[in-house]
XYZ file of C-alpha atoms in Angstrom:
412
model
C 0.000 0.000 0.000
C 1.030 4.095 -0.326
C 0.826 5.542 3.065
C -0.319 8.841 3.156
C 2.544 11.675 2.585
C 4.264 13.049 5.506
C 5.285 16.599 5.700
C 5.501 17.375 9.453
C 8.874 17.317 10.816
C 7.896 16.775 14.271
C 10.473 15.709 16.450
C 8.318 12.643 17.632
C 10.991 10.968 19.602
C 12.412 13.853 21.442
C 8.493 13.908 22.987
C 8.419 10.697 24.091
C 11.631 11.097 26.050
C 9.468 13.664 28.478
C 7.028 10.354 29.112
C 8.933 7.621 31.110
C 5.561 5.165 30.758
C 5.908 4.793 26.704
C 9.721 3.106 27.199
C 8.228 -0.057 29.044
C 7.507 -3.072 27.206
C 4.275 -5.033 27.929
C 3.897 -8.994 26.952
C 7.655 -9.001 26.236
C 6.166 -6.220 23.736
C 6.756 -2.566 22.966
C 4.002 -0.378 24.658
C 1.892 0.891 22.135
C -0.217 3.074 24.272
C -3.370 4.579 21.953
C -6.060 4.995 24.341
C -5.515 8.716 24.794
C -9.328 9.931 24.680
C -9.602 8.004 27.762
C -6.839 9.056 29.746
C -2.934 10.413 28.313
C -0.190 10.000 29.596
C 1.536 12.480 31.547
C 5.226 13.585 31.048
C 8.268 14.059 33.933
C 7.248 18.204 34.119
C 3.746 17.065 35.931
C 5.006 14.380 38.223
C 7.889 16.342 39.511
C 5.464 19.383 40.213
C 3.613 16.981 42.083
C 6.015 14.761 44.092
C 7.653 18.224 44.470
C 4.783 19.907 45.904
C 4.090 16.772 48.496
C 8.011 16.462 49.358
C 8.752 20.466 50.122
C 4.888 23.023 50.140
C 2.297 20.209 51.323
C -0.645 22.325 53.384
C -3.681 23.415 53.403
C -4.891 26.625 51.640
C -6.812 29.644 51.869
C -6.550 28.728 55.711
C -3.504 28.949 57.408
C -0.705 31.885 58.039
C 2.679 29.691 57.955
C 4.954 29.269 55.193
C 3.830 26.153 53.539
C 0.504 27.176 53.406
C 1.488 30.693 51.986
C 3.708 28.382 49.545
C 0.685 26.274 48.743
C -1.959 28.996 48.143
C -0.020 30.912 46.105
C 0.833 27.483 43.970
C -2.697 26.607 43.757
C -3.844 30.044 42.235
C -1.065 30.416 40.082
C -2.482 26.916 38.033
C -5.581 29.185 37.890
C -4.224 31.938 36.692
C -2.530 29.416 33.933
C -5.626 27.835 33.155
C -7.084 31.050 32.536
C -4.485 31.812 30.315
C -4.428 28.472 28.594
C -8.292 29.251 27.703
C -7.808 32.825 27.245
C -10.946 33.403 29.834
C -10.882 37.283 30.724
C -10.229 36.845 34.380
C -8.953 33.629 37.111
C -12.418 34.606 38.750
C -13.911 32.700 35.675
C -12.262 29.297 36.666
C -13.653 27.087 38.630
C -11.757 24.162 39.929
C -13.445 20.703 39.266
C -12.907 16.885 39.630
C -13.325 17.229 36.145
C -15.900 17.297 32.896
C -18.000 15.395 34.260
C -18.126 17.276 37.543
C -17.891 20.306 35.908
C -21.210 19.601 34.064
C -23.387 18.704 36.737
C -22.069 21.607 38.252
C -24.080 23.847 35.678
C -26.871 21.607 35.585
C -27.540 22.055 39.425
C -27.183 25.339 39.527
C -27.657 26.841 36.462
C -30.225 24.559 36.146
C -31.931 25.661 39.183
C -33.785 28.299 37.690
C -35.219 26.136 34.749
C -38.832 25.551 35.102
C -41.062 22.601 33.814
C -41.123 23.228 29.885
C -38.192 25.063 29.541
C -35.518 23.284 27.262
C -31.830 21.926 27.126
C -30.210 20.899 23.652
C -27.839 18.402 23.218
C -26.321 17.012 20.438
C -26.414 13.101 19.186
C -23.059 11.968 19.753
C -22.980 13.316 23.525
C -21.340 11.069 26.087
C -23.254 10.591 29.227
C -21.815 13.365 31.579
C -23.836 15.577 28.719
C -26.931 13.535 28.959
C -27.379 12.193 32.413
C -26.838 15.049 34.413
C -29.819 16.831 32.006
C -31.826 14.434 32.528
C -31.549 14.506 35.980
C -32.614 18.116 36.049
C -35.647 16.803 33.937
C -37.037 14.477 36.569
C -36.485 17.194 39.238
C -37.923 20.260 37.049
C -39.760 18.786 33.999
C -37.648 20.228 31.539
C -37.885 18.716 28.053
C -34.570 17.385 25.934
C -34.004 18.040 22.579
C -31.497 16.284 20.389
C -29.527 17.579 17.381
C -28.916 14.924 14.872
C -26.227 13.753 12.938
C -25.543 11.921 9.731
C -24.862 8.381 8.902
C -20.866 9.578 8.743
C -20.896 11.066 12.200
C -21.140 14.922 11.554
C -23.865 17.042 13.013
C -26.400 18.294 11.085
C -25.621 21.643 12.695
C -28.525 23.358 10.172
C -31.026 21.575 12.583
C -29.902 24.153 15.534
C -31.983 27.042 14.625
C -35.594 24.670 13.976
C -34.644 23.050 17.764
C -34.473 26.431 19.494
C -37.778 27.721 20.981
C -38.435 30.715 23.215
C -38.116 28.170 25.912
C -34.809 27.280 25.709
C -32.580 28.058 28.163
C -29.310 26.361 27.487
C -27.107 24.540 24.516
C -24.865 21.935 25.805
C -22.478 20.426 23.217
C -19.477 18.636 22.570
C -16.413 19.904 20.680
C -15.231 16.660 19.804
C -16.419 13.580 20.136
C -14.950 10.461 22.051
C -16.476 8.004 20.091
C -16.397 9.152 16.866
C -13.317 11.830 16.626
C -16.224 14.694 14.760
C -14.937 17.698 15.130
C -18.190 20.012 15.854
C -18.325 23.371 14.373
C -18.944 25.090 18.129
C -18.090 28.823 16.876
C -21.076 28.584 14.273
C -23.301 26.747 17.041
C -23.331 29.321 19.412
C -23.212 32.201 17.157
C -26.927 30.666 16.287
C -27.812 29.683 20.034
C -26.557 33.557 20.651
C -28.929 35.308 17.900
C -31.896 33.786 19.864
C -30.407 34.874 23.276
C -29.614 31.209 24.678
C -26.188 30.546 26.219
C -24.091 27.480 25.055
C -21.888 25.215 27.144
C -18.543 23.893 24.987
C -17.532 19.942 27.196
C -13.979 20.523 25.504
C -12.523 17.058 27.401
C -11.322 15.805 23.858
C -10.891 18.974 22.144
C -8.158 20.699 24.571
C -5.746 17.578 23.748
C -5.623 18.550 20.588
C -6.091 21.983 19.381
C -6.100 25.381 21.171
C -9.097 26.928 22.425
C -10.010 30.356 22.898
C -13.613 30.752 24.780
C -13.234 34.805 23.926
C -13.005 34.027 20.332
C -15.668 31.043 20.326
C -18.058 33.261 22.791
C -18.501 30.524 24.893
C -20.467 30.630 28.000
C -19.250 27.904 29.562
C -16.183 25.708 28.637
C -15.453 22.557 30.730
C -12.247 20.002 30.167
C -10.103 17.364 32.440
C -6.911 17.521 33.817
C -6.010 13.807 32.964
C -7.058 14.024 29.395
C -4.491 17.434 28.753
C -1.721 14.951 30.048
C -2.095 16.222 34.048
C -3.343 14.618 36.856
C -6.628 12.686 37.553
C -9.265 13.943 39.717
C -8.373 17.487 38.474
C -10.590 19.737 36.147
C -11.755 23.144 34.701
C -14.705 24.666 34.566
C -14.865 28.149 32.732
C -17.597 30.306 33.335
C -19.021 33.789 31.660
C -18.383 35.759 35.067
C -21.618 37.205 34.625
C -22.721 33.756 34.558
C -21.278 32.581 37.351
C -22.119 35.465 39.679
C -25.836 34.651 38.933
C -25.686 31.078 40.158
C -26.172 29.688 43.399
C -23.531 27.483 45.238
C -22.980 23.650 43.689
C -21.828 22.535 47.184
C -21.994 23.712 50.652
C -18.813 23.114 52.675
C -15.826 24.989 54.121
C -13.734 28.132 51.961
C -17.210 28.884 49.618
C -18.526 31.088 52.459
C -18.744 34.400 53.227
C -20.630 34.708 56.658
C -21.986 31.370 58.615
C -24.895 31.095 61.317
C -27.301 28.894 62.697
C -29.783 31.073 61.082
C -28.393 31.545 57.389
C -25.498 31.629 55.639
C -23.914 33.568 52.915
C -21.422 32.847 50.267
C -18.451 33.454 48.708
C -18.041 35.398 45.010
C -17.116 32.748 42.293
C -14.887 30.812 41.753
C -14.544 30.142 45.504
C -18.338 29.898 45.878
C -17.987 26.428 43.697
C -15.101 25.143 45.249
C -16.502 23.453 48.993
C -13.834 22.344 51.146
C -10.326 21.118 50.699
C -9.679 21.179 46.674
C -7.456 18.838 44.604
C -4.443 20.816 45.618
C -1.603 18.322 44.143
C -4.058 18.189 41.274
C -4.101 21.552 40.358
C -0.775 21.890 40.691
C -0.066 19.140 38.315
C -2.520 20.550 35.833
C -0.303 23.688 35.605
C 2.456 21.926 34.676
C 0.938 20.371 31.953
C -0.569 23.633 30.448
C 3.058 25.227 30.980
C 4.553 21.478 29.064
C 1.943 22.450 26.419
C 2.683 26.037 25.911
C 6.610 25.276 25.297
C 5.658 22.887 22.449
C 4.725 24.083 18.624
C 1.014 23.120 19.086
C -0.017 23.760 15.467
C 2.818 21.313 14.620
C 1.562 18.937 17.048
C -2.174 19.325 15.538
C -0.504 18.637 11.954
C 1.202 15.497 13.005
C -2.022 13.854 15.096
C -3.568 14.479 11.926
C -0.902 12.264 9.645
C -1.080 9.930 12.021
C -5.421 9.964 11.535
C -5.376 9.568 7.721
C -2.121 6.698 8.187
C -4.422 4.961 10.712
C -6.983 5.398 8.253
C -5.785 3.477 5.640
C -3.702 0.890 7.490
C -6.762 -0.305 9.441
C -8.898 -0.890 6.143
C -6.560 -3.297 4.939
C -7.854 -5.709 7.460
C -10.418 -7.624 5.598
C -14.103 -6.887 7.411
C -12.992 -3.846 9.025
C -15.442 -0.980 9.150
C -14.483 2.298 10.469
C -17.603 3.854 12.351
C -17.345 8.201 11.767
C -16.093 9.253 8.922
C -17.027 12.776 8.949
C -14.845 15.377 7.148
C -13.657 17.057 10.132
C -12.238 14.379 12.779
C -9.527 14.349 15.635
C -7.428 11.672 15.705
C -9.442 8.779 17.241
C -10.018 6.106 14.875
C -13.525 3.674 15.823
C -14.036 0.546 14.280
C -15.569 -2.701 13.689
C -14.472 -5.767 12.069
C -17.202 -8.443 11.035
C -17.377 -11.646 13.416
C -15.334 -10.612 16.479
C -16.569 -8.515 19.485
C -14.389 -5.566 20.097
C -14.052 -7.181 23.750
C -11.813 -9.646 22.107
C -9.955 -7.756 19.738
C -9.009 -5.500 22.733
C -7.872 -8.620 24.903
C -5.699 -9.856 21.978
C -3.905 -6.794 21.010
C -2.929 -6.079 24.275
C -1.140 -9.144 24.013
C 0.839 -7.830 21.253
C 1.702 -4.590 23.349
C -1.214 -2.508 21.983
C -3.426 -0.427 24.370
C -6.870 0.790 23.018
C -10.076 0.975 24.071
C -13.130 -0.972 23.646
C -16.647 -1.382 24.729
C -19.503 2.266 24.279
C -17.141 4.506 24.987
C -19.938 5.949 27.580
C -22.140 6.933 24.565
C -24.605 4.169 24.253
C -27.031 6.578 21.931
C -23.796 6.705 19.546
C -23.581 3.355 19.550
C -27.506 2.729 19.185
C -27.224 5.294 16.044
C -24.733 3.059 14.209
C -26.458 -0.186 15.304
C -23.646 -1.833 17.057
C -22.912 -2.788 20.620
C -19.529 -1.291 21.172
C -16.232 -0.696 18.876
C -12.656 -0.499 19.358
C -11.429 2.617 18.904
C -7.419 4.019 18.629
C -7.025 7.348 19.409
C -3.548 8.986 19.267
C -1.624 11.817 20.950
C 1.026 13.801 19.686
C 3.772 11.199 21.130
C 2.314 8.234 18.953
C 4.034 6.711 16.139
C 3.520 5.703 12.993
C 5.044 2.182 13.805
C 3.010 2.196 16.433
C -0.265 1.578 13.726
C 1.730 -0.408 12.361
C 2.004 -2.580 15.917
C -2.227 -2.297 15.765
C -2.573 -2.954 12.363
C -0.278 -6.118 12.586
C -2.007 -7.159 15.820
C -5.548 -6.868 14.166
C -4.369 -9.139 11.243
C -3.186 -11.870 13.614
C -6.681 -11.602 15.923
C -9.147 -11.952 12.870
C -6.425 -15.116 12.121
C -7.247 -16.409 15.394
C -11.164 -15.973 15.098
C -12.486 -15.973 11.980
């Protein structure tokens, strides 16, 4: 076969050198790690920011007068103040530390939510994972709200025309992904919430498999809200941004009720911090946030764009590798994709083809990726799905290719 042409001169191997985990070998194999929408790896800059945080500034913070926890508040705003900039959000008030997208959502939903009334409608798209479907439709069987769906088409891309005819005076929020896990689509958010914007509605942006690849700018996209995770922008678990019109925020009551989101405390009522702090209940993810920092500041010292050009050489090799395997059936193939690659191949249950490459070193993921109504849509159970970071290879595809050859051997 003609692979694809390569033009990026991305220094590929000088990147993995900054991630000890890719230099082990698994089944007496080479790690060929390409599960990266459901977690990345995370390079030496984030776990010596931790380990150095818990061997030299461990405390609490926003409490205490001493040194460490002077050493540790001031650490633990500064990763705001970078996530702000990472997002180019207008001010660190607008960040609000989270466990992570998921979190982040249900955040908005209970308290943005709060003022919906029965009637009043949320729009989400088709290819939504749950954390931007359950926590909606928990909201509906408190408040009676109704969910609407935006559809897509038999390649995976949104039918984003539909927007406009979904949108009613009752609608009170958009909630849509930038890119989907299970397909890769690439949603065109800027044009989704200029129309969710011309009839007054505001538009969350779940960016968990968007900021991985591609920079994001919530000025420039108008966003309302923006939510992503710490462990898929190769930082810490448990760790996560949400982004918040300040406006926005500043209208909504607390998420939580705990220690450091107060203002004033009785037995007879309480009152509440100003945002971000009013979302952020007791003792935060300190180690977490930390750790996130470093991986925005790892980020912003590599070429991005050049990154972005590479992941996408390595989509369209993995593209045509994977359909030599006879009975293999890529599911999304719309025009504008990240690099995740989903797939099928006739007679064997992605279950087993993802216990049988691992055997040959390869790490991917299989199963319904947590969207079920994706999976519904294309009329299959679950798929296997390869999705790439900026430190994959091209021999690694190579490793998954080979490996898929040798399972369909074995079973059909």
């Amino acid at each position: 076969m003609n692979a694809p042409q390569r033009v990026t001169t991305w220094d590929v191997e000088a990147v993995r050198a900054d991630f000890p985990i890719l230099a082990q070998t698994v089944h007496g194999k080479p790690l060929a790690y390409l599960d990266n929408a459901a977690t990345t790896q995370k390079p030496n800059a984030v776990i010596d920011a931790i380990a150095h945080f818990y061997r030299h500034d461990n405390a609490n913070i926003h409490r205490g007068v001493h040194a460490l926890a002077e050493r540790a508040t001031i650490a633990y705003e500064a990763a705001r103040e970078a996530a702000r900039r990472f997002l180019n959000a207008r001010s660190a008030n607008e960040i609000v530390f989270v466990r992570g997208t998921t979190e982040a959502i249900n955040l908005v939903a209970a308290s943005f939510g709060a003022r919906f009334q029965p009637g009043d409608e949320v729009i989400v798209t088709a290819m939504e994972h749950h954390a931007n479907i359950v926590p909606w439709q928990l909201v509906q069987a408190r408040t009676g709200i109704v969910l609407k769906v935006i559809p897509m088409d038999e390649s995976g891309a949104l039918q984003t025309e539909q927007l406009a005819a979904l949108i009613t005076p009752r609608t009170r929020l958009v909630a849509v992904t930038h890119v989907s896990n299970a397909l890769g689509t690439i949603n065109p958010v800027a044009e989704l919430i200029a129309i969710a914007h011309q009839h007054g509605v505001p538009v969350l942006v779940d960016g968990a498999q968007a900021v991985p690849h591609m920079p994001v700018d919530v000025q420039a996209l108008d966003a309302d809200f923006y939510c992503f995770s710490g462990h898929k922008l190769f930082g810490p678990t448990g760790i996560g941004v949400l982004y918040g019109k300040a406006e926005l925020l500043e209208s909504m009551p607390p998420y939580q009720g705990g220690g450091d989101m107060i203002r004033t405390v009785s037995f007879e009522k309480s009152t509440f911090a100003p945002p971000p702090q009013r979302f952020e209940a007791g003792t935060p993810h300190i180690a977490g946030a930390i750790g996130l920092k470093a991986a925005i500041e790892y980020l912003e010292r590599l070429d991005r764009l050049a990154a972005l050009r590479y992941e996408q050489e390595l989509l369209a090799y993995a593209t045509e590798r994977l359909q030599t395997v006879p009975g293999l059936k890529i599911v999304g193939t719309a025009p504008e994709k990240a690099a995740v690659v989903s797939f099928t191949i006739d007679g064997i249950h992605p279950h087993d083809l993802g216990t049988i490459v691992d055997r040959y070193g390869v790490a991917i993921r299989v199963g319904h990726h947590c969207a079920m109504p994706v999976m519904t849509f294309f009329g299959v159970p679950a798929t296997a799905r390869a999705s790439f970071a900026f430190y994959n290879t091209f021999a690694e595809i190579d490793q998954l290719t080979d490996a898929l050859h040798r399972a369909r051997d074995l079973l059909v």
